[in-house]
mmCIF file of C-alpha atoms and ligand atoms in Angstrom:
data_model
loop_
_atom_site.group_PDB
_atom_site.id
_atom_site.type_symbol
_atom_site.label_atom_id
_atom_site.label_comp_id
_atom_site.label_asym_id
_atom_site.label_seq_id
_atom_site.Cartn_x
_atom_site.Cartn_y
_atom_site.Cartn_z
ATOM 1 C CA UNK C 1 -77.251 12.372 -4.732
ATOM 2 C CA UNK C 2 -80.180 14.759 -5.297
ATOM 3 C CA UNK C 3 -82.133 15.301 -2.089
ATOM 4 C CA UNK C 4 -85.280 16.815 -3.519
ATOM 5 C CA UNK C 5 -86.594 15.180 -6.640
ATOM 6 C CA UNK C 6 -88.879 17.689 -8.246
ATOM 7 C CA UNK C 7 -88.794 16.898 -11.954
ATOM 8 C CA UNK C 8 -88.275 14.013 -14.360
ATOM 9 C CA UNK C 9 -84.758 15.356 -15.017
ATOM 10 C CA UNK C 10 -83.983 15.157 -11.250
ATOM 11 C CA UNK C 11 -85.434 11.664 -11.072
ATOM 12 C CA UNK C 12 -83.401 10.420 -14.037
ATOM 13 C CA UNK C 13 -80.212 11.923 -12.620
ATOM 14 C CA UNK C 14 -80.865 10.250 -9.293
ATOM 15 C CA UNK C 15 -81.569 6.882 -10.977
ATOM 16 C CA UNK C 16 -78.446 7.243 -13.083
ATOM 17 C CA UNK C 17 -76.337 7.821 -9.961
ATOM 18 C CA UNK C 18 -77.761 4.856 -8.071
ATOM 19 C CA UNK C 19 -78.703 2.303 -10.761
ATOM 20 C CA UNK C 20 -76.574 -0.771 -11.067
ATOM 21 C CA UNK C 21 -78.672 -2.291 -13.846
ATOM 22 C CA UNK C 22 -78.725 0.509 -16.447
ATOM 23 C CA UNK C 23 -76.123 2.510 -18.303
ATOM 24 C CA UNK C 24 -75.874 6.261 -18.837
ATOM 25 C CA UNK C 25 -77.205 5.902 -22.352
ATOM 26 C CA UNK C 26 -80.493 4.524 -20.954
ATOM 27 C CA UNK C 27 -81.088 7.834 -19.182
ATOM 28 C CA UNK C 28 -80.159 9.712 -22.342
ATOM 29 C CA UNK C 29 -82.795 7.659 -24.182
ATOM 30 C CA UNK C 30 -85.501 8.615 -21.671
ATOM 31 C CA UNK C 31 -84.470 12.246 -21.961
ATOM 32 C CA UNK C 32 -84.943 12.015 -25.738
ATOM 33 C CA UNK C 33 -88.438 10.556 -25.214
ATOM 34 C CA UNK C 34 -89.175 13.477 -22.882
ATOM 35 C CA UNK C 35 -88.046 15.967 -25.537
ATOM 36 C CA UNK C 36 -90.187 14.329 -28.236
ATOM 37 C CA UNK C 37 -93.163 14.083 -25.852
ATOM 38 C CA UNK C 38 -93.136 17.836 -25.239
ATOM 39 C CA UNK C 39 -93.093 18.554 -28.960
ATOM 40 C CA UNK C 40 -95.920 16.095 -29.644
ATOM 41 C CA UNK C 41 -97.892 17.570 -26.725
ATOM 42 C CA UNK C 42 -97.543 21.029 -28.298
ATOM 43 C CA UNK C 43 -98.862 19.726 -31.602
ATOM 44 C CA UNK C 44 -101.730 17.838 -29.939
ATOM 45 C CA UNK C 45 -102.811 21.002 -28.163
ATOM 46 C CA UNK C 46 -102.906 22.907 -31.445
ATOM 47 C CA UNK C 47 -104.164 20.036 -33.552
ATOM 48 C CA UNK C 48 -107.355 21.734 -34.692
ATOM 49 C CA UNK C 49 -105.464 24.872 -35.707
ATOM 50 C CA UNK C 50 -102.489 23.602 -37.671
ATOM 51 C CA UNK C 51 -103.971 21.270 -40.235
ATOM 52 C CA UNK C 52 -103.099 18.080 -38.351
ATOM 53 C CA UNK C 53 -106.658 16.855 -37.984
ATOM 54 C CA UNK C 54 -107.798 14.085 -40.247
ATOM 55 C CA UNK C 55 -106.281 11.396 -42.385
ATOM 56 C CA UNK C 56 -103.224 11.467 -44.654
ATOM 57 C CA UNK C 57 -104.925 9.327 -47.284
ATOM 58 C CA UNK C 58 -102.406 6.481 -46.813
ATOM 59 C CA UNK C 59 -102.808 3.058 -45.170
ATOM 60 C CA UNK C 60 -100.312 1.669 -42.599
ATOM 61 C CA UNK C 61 -98.869 -1.830 -42.152
ATOM 62 C CA UNK C 62 -102.116 -3.025 -40.601
ATOM 63 C CA UNK C 63 -104.427 -1.701 -43.286
ATOM 64 C CA UNK C 64 -105.485 1.209 -41.056
ATOM 65 C CA UNK C 65 -105.856 4.764 -42.293
ATOM 66 C CA UNK C 66 -102.965 6.906 -41.126
ATOM 67 C CA UNK C 67 -103.874 10.117 -39.340
ATOM 68 C CA UNK C 68 -101.661 13.156 -39.941
ATOM 69 C CA UNK C 69 -100.733 13.309 -36.274
ATOM 70 C CA UNK C 70 -99.630 9.633 -36.367
ATOM 71 C CA UNK C 71 -97.235 10.453 -39.168
ATOM 72 C CA UNK C 72 -95.842 13.566 -37.449
ATOM 73 C CA UNK C 73 -95.316 11.782 -34.104
ATOM 74 C CA UNK C 74 -93.775 8.723 -35.741
ATOM 75 C CA UNK C 75 -91.215 10.738 -37.706
ATOM 76 C CA UNK C 76 -90.332 12.918 -34.736
ATOM 77 C CA UNK C 77 -89.819 9.966 -32.369
ATOM 78 C CA UNK C 78 -87.825 7.968 -34.909
ATOM 79 C CA UNK C 79 -85.522 10.923 -35.688
ATOM 80 C CA UNK C 80 -85.124 11.918 -32.034
ATOM 81 C CA UNK C 81 -84.318 8.388 -30.904
ATOM 82 C CA UNK C 82 -82.061 7.338 -33.774
ATOM 83 C CA UNK C 83 -79.831 10.402 -33.449
ATOM 84 C CA UNK C 84 -79.490 10.047 -29.656
ATOM 85 C CA UNK C 85 -76.515 7.674 -29.677
ATOM 86 C CA UNK C 86 -78.425 5.426 -27.238
ATOM 87 C CA UNK C 87 -80.608 3.530 -29.690
ATOM 88 C CA UNK C 88 -79.732 0.734 -32.096
ATOM 89 C CA UNK C 89 -83.127 0.492 -33.825
ATOM 90 C CA UNK C 90 -86.737 1.607 -33.526
ATOM 91 C CA UNK C 91 -89.786 -0.574 -34.157
ATOM 92 C CA UNK C 92 -92.990 1.381 -34.689
ATOM 93 C CA UNK C 93 -96.638 0.523 -35.108
ATOM 94 C CA UNK C 94 -96.561 2.806 -38.131
ATOM 95 C CA UNK C 95 -93.704 0.993 -39.921
ATOM 96 C CA UNK C 96 -93.560 -2.571 -41.189
ATOM 97 C CA UNK C 97 -89.832 -3.011 -40.529
ATOM 98 C CA UNK C 98 -87.416 -1.748 -37.843
ATOM 99 C CA UNK C 99 -85.348 1.320 -38.715
ATOM 100 C CA UNK C 100 -81.709 1.374 -37.656
ATOM 101 C CA UNK C 101 -79.505 4.166 -36.339
ATOM 102 C CA UNK C 102 -76.606 5.102 -38.619
ATOM 103 C CA UNK C 103 -73.448 3.172 -37.569
ATOM 104 C CA UNK C 104 -71.886 6.399 -36.236
ATOM 105 C CA UNK C 105 -74.792 6.764 -33.772
ATOM 106 C CA UNK C 106 -75.695 3.139 -33.057
ATOM 107 C CA UNK C 107 -76.409 2.567 -29.365
ATOM 108 C CA UNK C 108 -77.356 -0.471 -27.289
ATOM 109 C CA UNK C 109 -81.157 -0.292 -27.045
ATOM 110 C CA UNK C 110 -84.148 -1.331 -29.138
ATOM 111 C CA UNK C 111 -87.146 0.969 -28.682
ATOM 112 C CA UNK C 112 -90.712 -0.083 -29.612
ATOM 113 C CA UNK C 113 -93.218 2.723 -30.054
ATOM 114 C CA UNK C 114 -96.869 3.290 -30.718
ATOM 115 C CA UNK C 115 -96.418 6.979 -31.649
ATOM 116 C CA UNK C 116 -100.084 7.923 -31.273
ATOM 117 C CA UNK C 117 -102.278 5.398 -29.556
ATOM 118 C CA UNK C 118 -106.011 5.956 -29.741
ATOM 119 C CA UNK C 119 -105.848 7.547 -33.197
ATOM 120 C CA UNK C 120 -109.608 7.235 -33.622
ATOM 121 C CA UNK C 121 -109.970 9.805 -30.820
ATOM 122 C CA UNK C 122 -107.797 12.531 -32.394
ATOM 123 C CA UNK C 123 -110.532 14.353 -34.278
ATOM 124 C CA UNK C 124 -112.824 14.479 -31.237
ATOM 125 C CA UNK C 125 -110.303 15.935 -28.763
ATOM 126 C CA UNK C 126 -110.349 12.863 -26.520
ATOM 127 C CA UNK C 127 -107.203 11.633 -24.726
ATOM 128 C CA UNK C 128 -104.506 9.979 -26.832
ATOM 129 C CA UNK C 129 -100.949 8.967 -26.036
ATOM 130 C CA UNK C 130 -97.535 7.602 -26.969
ATOM 131 C CA UNK C 131 -96.480 4.144 -25.724
ATOM 132 C CA UNK C 132 -92.851 2.991 -25.506
ATOM 133 C CA UNK C 133 -90.963 -0.136 -24.552
ATOM 134 C CA UNK C 134 -87.185 -0.620 -24.323
ATOM 135 C CA UNK C 135 -84.996 -3.743 -24.661
ATOM 136 C CA UNK C 136 -81.261 -4.397 -24.891
ATOM 137 C CA UNK C 137 -80.369 -5.086 -28.510
ATOM 138 C CA UNK C 138 -78.427 -8.239 -27.615
ATOM 139 C CA UNK C 139 -81.592 -10.321 -27.190
ATOM 140 C CA UNK C 140 -82.770 -9.517 -30.737
ATOM 141 C CA UNK C 141 -86.079 -8.130 -31.946
ATOM 142 C CA UNK C 142 -88.381 -10.910 -30.664
ATOM 143 C CA UNK C 143 -87.727 -10.938 -26.920
ATOM 144 C CA UNK C 144 -90.300 -11.842 -24.288
ATOM 145 C CA UNK C 145 -91.824 -8.895 -22.474
ATOM 146 C CA UNK C 146 -90.163 -9.846 -19.205
ATOM 147 C CA UNK C 147 -86.866 -8.774 -20.811
ATOM 148 C CA UNK C 148 -88.045 -5.157 -21.085
ATOM 149 C CA UNK C 149 -85.565 -2.707 -19.562
ATOM 150 C CA UNK C 150 -88.309 -0.099 -19.266
ATOM 151 C CA UNK C 151 -91.745 0.777 -20.540
ATOM 152 C CA UNK C 152 -94.030 3.745 -20.268
ATOM 153 C CA UNK C 153 -96.374 6.146 -21.922
ATOM 154 C CA UNK C 154 -97.132 9.790 -22.409
ATOM 155 C CA UNK C 155 -100.777 10.742 -22.112
ATOM 156 C CA UNK C 156 -102.058 13.871 -23.828
ATOM 157 C CA UNK C 157 -105.143 14.396 -21.689
ATOM 158 C CA UNK C 158 -106.527 17.233 -19.619
ATOM 159 C CA UNK C 159 -102.909 17.412 -18.476
ATOM 160 C CA UNK C 160 -99.888 15.807 -20.121
ATOM 161 C CA UNK C 161 -98.324 12.981 -18.119
ATOM 162 C CA UNK C 162 -95.291 10.782 -18.605
ATOM 163 C CA UNK C 163 -95.474 7.526 -16.652
ATOM 164 C CA UNK C 164 -92.741 4.910 -16.733
ATOM 165 C CA UNK C 165 -91.112 1.983 -15.035
ATOM 166 C CA UNK C 166 -87.587 0.702 -15.270
ATOM 167 C CA UNK C 167 -88.368 -2.171 -12.936
ATOM 168 C CA UNK C 168 -88.283 -0.107 -9.736
ATOM 169 C CA UNK C 169 -91.956 0.754 -9.375
ATOM 170 C CA UNK C 170 -94.044 3.054 -11.537
ATOM 171 C CA UNK C 171 -93.392 6.790 -11.480
ATOM 172 C CA UNK C 172 -95.582 9.552 -12.919
ATOM 173 C CA UNK C 173 -94.672 13.080 -14.001
ATOM 174 C CA UNK C 174 -97.048 15.874 -15.020
ATOM 175 C CA UNK C 175 -96.057 18.559 -17.508
ATOM 176 C CA UNK C 176 -96.171 21.967 -15.873
ATOM 177 C CA UNK C 177 -96.993 24.417 -18.679
ATOM 178 C CA UNK C 178 -95.265 27.431 -17.057
ATOM 179 C CA UNK C 179 -91.872 25.718 -16.680
ATOM 180 C CA UNK C 180 -92.259 23.176 -19.514
ATOM 181 C CA UNK C 181 -90.941 20.580 -17.032
ATOM 182 C CA UNK C 182 -92.370 17.211 -16.159
ATOM 183 C CA UNK C 183 -92.941 17.558 -12.407
ATOM 184 C CA UNK C 184 -92.729 14.429 -10.230
ATOM 185 C CA UNK C 185 -96.406 14.210 -9.302
ATOM 186 C CA UNK C 186 -97.177 10.485 -8.825
ATOM 187 C CA UNK C 187 -94.656 8.526 -6.726
ATOM 188 C CA UNK C 188 -94.705 4.722 -6.801
ATOM 189 C CA UNK C 189 -98.126 4.356 -8.375
ATOM 190 C CA UNK C 190 -99.847 1.328 -6.825
ATOM 191 C CA UNK C 191 -103.159 -0.204 -7.889
ATOM 192 C CA UNK C 192 -105.726 -0.979 -5.239
ATOM 193 C CA UNK C 193 -106.096 -4.765 -4.779
ATOM 194 C CA UNK C 194 -109.677 -4.471 -6.012
ATOM 195 C CA UNK C 195 -111.678 -1.857 -7.915
ATOM 196 C CA UNK C 196 -115.230 -1.334 -9.115
ATOM 197 C CA UNK C 197 -114.657 -0.079 -12.673
ATOM 198 C CA UNK C 198 -114.697 -2.366 -15.704
ATOM 199 C CA UNK C 199 -113.492 -1.252 -19.117
ATOM 200 C CA UNK C 200 -114.272 -3.193 -22.284
ATOM 201 C CA UNK C 201 -115.853 -2.493 -25.662
ATOM 202 C CA UNK C 202 -119.268 -3.894 -24.788
ATOM 203 C CA UNK C 203 -120.524 -3.289 -28.333
ATOM 204 C CA UNK C 204 -118.663 -6.509 -29.251
ATOM 205 C CA UNK C 205 -120.540 -8.512 -26.622
ATOM 206 C CA UNK C 206 -122.121 -10.947 -29.079
ATOM 207 C CA UNK C 207 -118.674 -11.585 -30.582
ATOM 208 C CA UNK C 208 -117.077 -12.608 -27.259
ATOM 209 C CA UNK C 209 -117.003 -16.237 -26.107
ATOM 210 C CA UNK C 210 -119.583 -17.600 -23.694
ATOM 211 C CA UNK C 211 -117.355 -17.306 -20.602
ATOM 212 C CA UNK C 212 -116.510 -13.672 -21.238
ATOM 213 C CA UNK C 213 -120.217 -12.939 -21.738
ATOM 214 C CA UNK C 214 -121.057 -14.724 -18.452
ATOM 215 C CA UNK C 215 -118.402 -12.609 -16.690
ATOM 216 C CA UNK C 216 -119.876 -9.391 -18.117
ATOM 217 C CA UNK C 217 -123.378 -10.427 -17.062
ATOM 218 C CA UNK C 218 -122.019 -11.043 -13.564
ATOM 219 C CA UNK C 219 -120.435 -7.558 -13.427
ATOM 220 C CA UNK C 220 -123.676 -5.940 -14.533
ATOM 221 C CA UNK C 221 -125.498 -7.769 -11.747
ATOM 222 C CA UNK C 222 -123.246 -6.127 -9.131
ATOM 223 C CA UNK C 223 -124.707 -2.930 -7.736
ATOM 224 C CA UNK C 224 -121.318 -1.388 -7.012
ATOM 225 C CA UNK C 225 -119.739 -1.713 -10.490
ATOM 226 C CA UNK C 226 -119.604 0.906 -13.210
ATOM 227 C CA UNK C 227 -118.304 0.927 -16.794
ATOM 228 C CA UNK C 228 -115.757 3.305 -18.377
ATOM 229 C CA UNK C 229 -114.339 2.936 -21.904
ATOM 230 C CA UNK C 230 -112.521 5.725 -23.748
ATOM 231 C CA UNK C 231 -111.223 3.604 -26.632
ATOM 232 C CA UNK C 232 -107.661 4.894 -26.139
ATOM 233 C CA UNK C 233 -105.626 2.232 -24.361
ATOM 234 C CA UNK C 234 -103.450 4.967 -22.872
ATOM 235 C CA UNK C 235 -106.460 6.590 -21.179
ATOM 236 C CA UNK C 236 -108.211 3.368 -20.150
ATOM 237 C CA UNK C 237 -104.974 1.910 -18.762
ATOM 238 C CA UNK C 238 -104.075 5.156 -16.963
ATOM 239 C CA UNK C 239 -107.407 5.142 -15.142
ATOM 240 C CA UNK C 240 -106.922 1.450 -14.316
ATOM 241 C CA UNK C 241 -103.444 2.153 -12.884
ATOM 242 C CA UNK C 242 -104.759 4.924 -10.651
ATOM 243 C CA UNK C 243 -108.183 3.606 -9.662
ATOM 244 C CA UNK C 244 -107.865 -0.159 -10.113
ATOM 245 C CA UNK C 245 -110.627 -2.335 -11.537
ATOM 246 C CA UNK C 246 -110.202 -4.185 -14.810
ATOM 247 C CA UNK C 247 -109.487 -3.469 -18.481
ATOM 248 C CA UNK C 248 -110.219 -6.141 -21.069
ATOM 249 C CA UNK C 249 -109.546 -6.443 -24.781
ATOM 250 C CA UNK C 250 -110.416 -10.127 -25.236
ATOM 251 C CA UNK C 251 -110.377 -12.055 -28.497
ATOM 252 C CA UNK C 252 -113.626 -11.825 -30.414
ATOM 253 C CA UNK C 253 -115.051 -13.570 -33.465
ATOM 254 C CA UNK C 254 -113.841 -10.814 -35.796
ATOM 255 C CA UNK C 255 -110.415 -10.491 -34.101
ATOM 256 C CA UNK C 256 -109.561 -14.018 -32.896
ATOM 257 C CA UNK C 257 -106.053 -12.944 -31.800
ATOM 258 C CA UNK C 258 -107.369 -9.788 -30.122
ATOM 259 C CA UNK C 259 -106.554 -6.338 -31.478
ATOM 260 C CA UNK C 260 -103.720 -4.977 -29.366
ATOM 261 C CA UNK C 261 -100.117 -5.517 -30.408
ATOM 262 C CA UNK C 262 -98.066 -7.702 -28.060
ATOM 263 C CA UNK C 263 -94.772 -5.794 -28.269
ATOM 264 C CA UNK C 264 -96.112 -2.296 -28.940
ATOM 265 C CA UNK C 265 -99.101 -2.059 -26.607
ATOM 266 C CA UNK C 266 -99.691 -5.149 -24.448
ATOM 267 C CA UNK C 267 -96.238 -5.794 -22.961
ATOM 268 C CA UNK C 268 -95.456 -2.179 -22.055
ATOM 269 C CA UNK C 269 -98.705 -2.114 -20.046
ATOM 270 C CA UNK C 270 -98.284 -5.619 -18.619
ATOM 271 C CA UNK C 271 -94.954 -4.500 -17.132
ATOM 272 C CA UNK C 272 -96.405 -1.237 -15.780
ATOM 273 C CA UNK C 273 -99.421 -2.980 -14.246
ATOM 274 C CA UNK C 274 -97.316 -5.735 -12.646
ATOM 275 C CA UNK C 275 -94.817 -3.157 -11.342
ATOM 276 C CA UNK C 276 -97.753 -1.278 -9.793
ATOM 277 C CA UNK C 277 -98.881 -4.413 -7.946
ATOM 278 C CA UNK C 278 -101.606 -5.459 -10.413
ATOM 279 C CA UNK C 279 -101.935 -8.424 -12.734
ATOM 280 C CA UNK C 280 -101.970 -8.875 -16.520
ATOM 281 C CA UNK C 281 -103.165 -11.888 -18.478
ATOM 282 C CA UNK C 282 -103.336 -12.948 -22.065
ATOM 283 C CA UNK C 283 -105.690 -15.445 -23.723
ATOM 284 C CA UNK C 284 -103.904 -18.488 -22.297
ATOM 285 C CA UNK C 285 -104.373 -17.170 -18.749
ATOM 286 C CA UNK C 286 -100.645 -16.449 -18.398
ATOM 287 C CA UNK C 287 -98.855 -13.139 -18.239
ATOM 288 C CA UNK C 288 -98.254 -11.759 -21.753
ATOM 289 C CA UNK C 289 -94.703 -11.061 -20.566
ATOM 290 C CA UNK C 290 -93.937 -14.779 -21.016
ATOM 291 C CA UNK C 291 -95.083 -15.017 -24.649
ATOM 292 C CA UNK C 292 -92.331 -15.391 -27.255
ATOM 293 C CA UNK C 293 -93.331 -13.138 -30.176
ATOM 294 C CA UNK C 294 -93.280 -14.541 -33.707
ATOM 295 C CA UNK C 295 -93.174 -11.091 -35.306
ATOM 296 C CA UNK C 296 -92.797 -7.579 -33.917
ATOM 297 C CA UNK C 297 -96.383 -6.867 -34.989
ATOM 298 C CA UNK C 298 -98.079 -9.880 -33.299
ATOM 299 C CA UNK C 299 -101.422 -9.234 -31.645
ATOM 300 C CA UNK C 300 -102.770 -10.787 -28.486
ATOM 301 C CA UNK C 301 -105.620 -10.405 -26.029
ATOM 302 C CA UNK C 302 -105.137 -8.406 -22.840
ATOM 303 C CA UNK C 303 -106.845 -8.464 -19.464
ATOM 304 C CA UNK C 304 -105.257 -6.348 -16.737
ATOM 305 C CA UNK C 305 -105.962 -4.491 -13.557
ATOM 306 C CA UNK C 306 -106.369 -5.084 -9.844
ATOM 307 C CA UNK C 307 -105.358 -8.600 -8.806
ATOM 308 C CA UNK C 308 -108.737 -9.562 -7.349
ATOM 309 C CA UNK C 309 -110.621 -8.379 -10.430
ATOM 310 C CA UNK C 310 -108.309 -10.222 -12.840
ATOM 311 C CA UNK C 311 -108.419 -13.389 -10.717
ATOM 312 C CA UNK C 312 -112.227 -13.315 -10.807
ATOM 313 C CA UNK C 313 -112.143 -13.106 -14.612
ATOM 314 C CA UNK C 314 -109.681 -16.040 -14.649
ATOM 315 C CA UNK C 315 -112.157 -18.052 -12.538
ATOM 316 C CA UNK C 316 -114.881 -17.423 -15.131
ATOM 317 C CA UNK C 317 -112.499 -18.473 -17.939
ATOM 318 C CA UNK C 318 -111.651 -21.773 -16.283
ATOM 319 C CA UNK C 319 -115.189 -22.538 -15.017
HETATM 320 P P1 AHM B 401 -104.527 2.398 -32.450
HETATM 321 O O1 AHM B 401 -103.136 2.136 -31.907
HETATM 322 O O2 AHM B 401 -104.608 2.223 -33.924
HETATM 323 O O3 AHM B 401 -105.057 3.704 -31.983
HETATM 324 O O4 AHM B 401 -105.496 1.215 -31.892
HETATM 325 C C1 AHM B 401 -105.395 0.805 -30.579
HETATM 326 C C2 AHM B 401 -106.617 1.263 -29.826
HETATM 327 C C3 AHM B 401 -106.379 1.218 -28.333
HETATM 328 O O5 AHM B 401 -105.940 2.469 -27.885
HETATM 329 C C4 AHM B 401 -107.752 0.893 -27.784
HETATM 330 O O6 AHM B 401 -107.654 0.185 -26.562
HETATM 331 C C5 AHM B 401 -108.361 0.054 -28.865
HETATM 332 O O7 AHM B 401 -107.675 0.375 -30.065
HETATM 333 C C6 AHM B 401 -109.805 0.349 -29.059
HETATM 334 O O8 AHM B 401 -110.325 -0.512 -30.021
HETATM 335 P P2 AHM B 401 -111.895 -0.636 -30.291
HETATM 336 O O9 AHM B 401 -112.298 0.613 -30.996
HETATM 337 O O10 AHM B 401 -112.035 -1.869 -31.124
HETATM 338 O O11 AHM B 401 -112.580 -0.789 -28.953
HETATM 339 MG MG1 MG B 402 -101.648 3.642 -32.672
#
């Protein structure tokens, strides 16, 4: 057993030696995500220099314009994962259908990715990220989020971080430029039980239902609350994990199902937040982890953060 865990590689080796609920190929899979993350981080850093700013001119599955960086990150992650020997298929926000590993390389896991989350922030040098979620292939493509084997994200911010959970707490690693290693910087990330930051796109206020509007009015009446909204889930959720408070992407009149994708964005974060001692809710007031998806691209609403903050929102919803 490794005594001093200094890097992600050390941590994975240690988990591999002690885990009873994951196979060696699971750790190989995470290593492949680490490799891809470093390459994407390099590109993100140079994005303004290497002709990766801007749009490709094509439209993705959801009718959204594809940014060049989205396309690069998607292809890199798909290739890196499907040739690992650990992965059976990849589902991506950028692709309508799953892509399968060749039979010679087919492994046991399904990996769901949002290759570049927060695409609208690319051209303005604001934080963006990669989100991932892992399931055993035996349960099929439409498993509930509570069947996730692991979930996590890479955030390309003022520093690059990889944060993940495999059901044993939430661990964070920061890329050290000199060594090109992810250093174990955030052990067992835990949300405070209550926080004073709220994060929501308030420009949609008139589109939210009456109860959500009453909740927002209440927050604004509190002297000790402040608002933060980057518009990249990776960044807004990262702050929520570290500082607590609440993040909301509720349904609104223009997006009655909400905007975020259940399997690609909501469930990876619901697992992280719950593993860090927080709470996540969907429109029905229940954890999104208990929703059975109808398609891999389903959308749902998301409210998550410190338990006390989320419970207060739930009280407003049921008032
Ligand atoms: P994307 O995956 O196409 O980038 O969209 C998801 C993003 C999230 O990162 C963020 O929470 C949300 O969209 C912001 O949406 P809005 O601009 O409506 O507030
Ligand atoms: Mg995206």
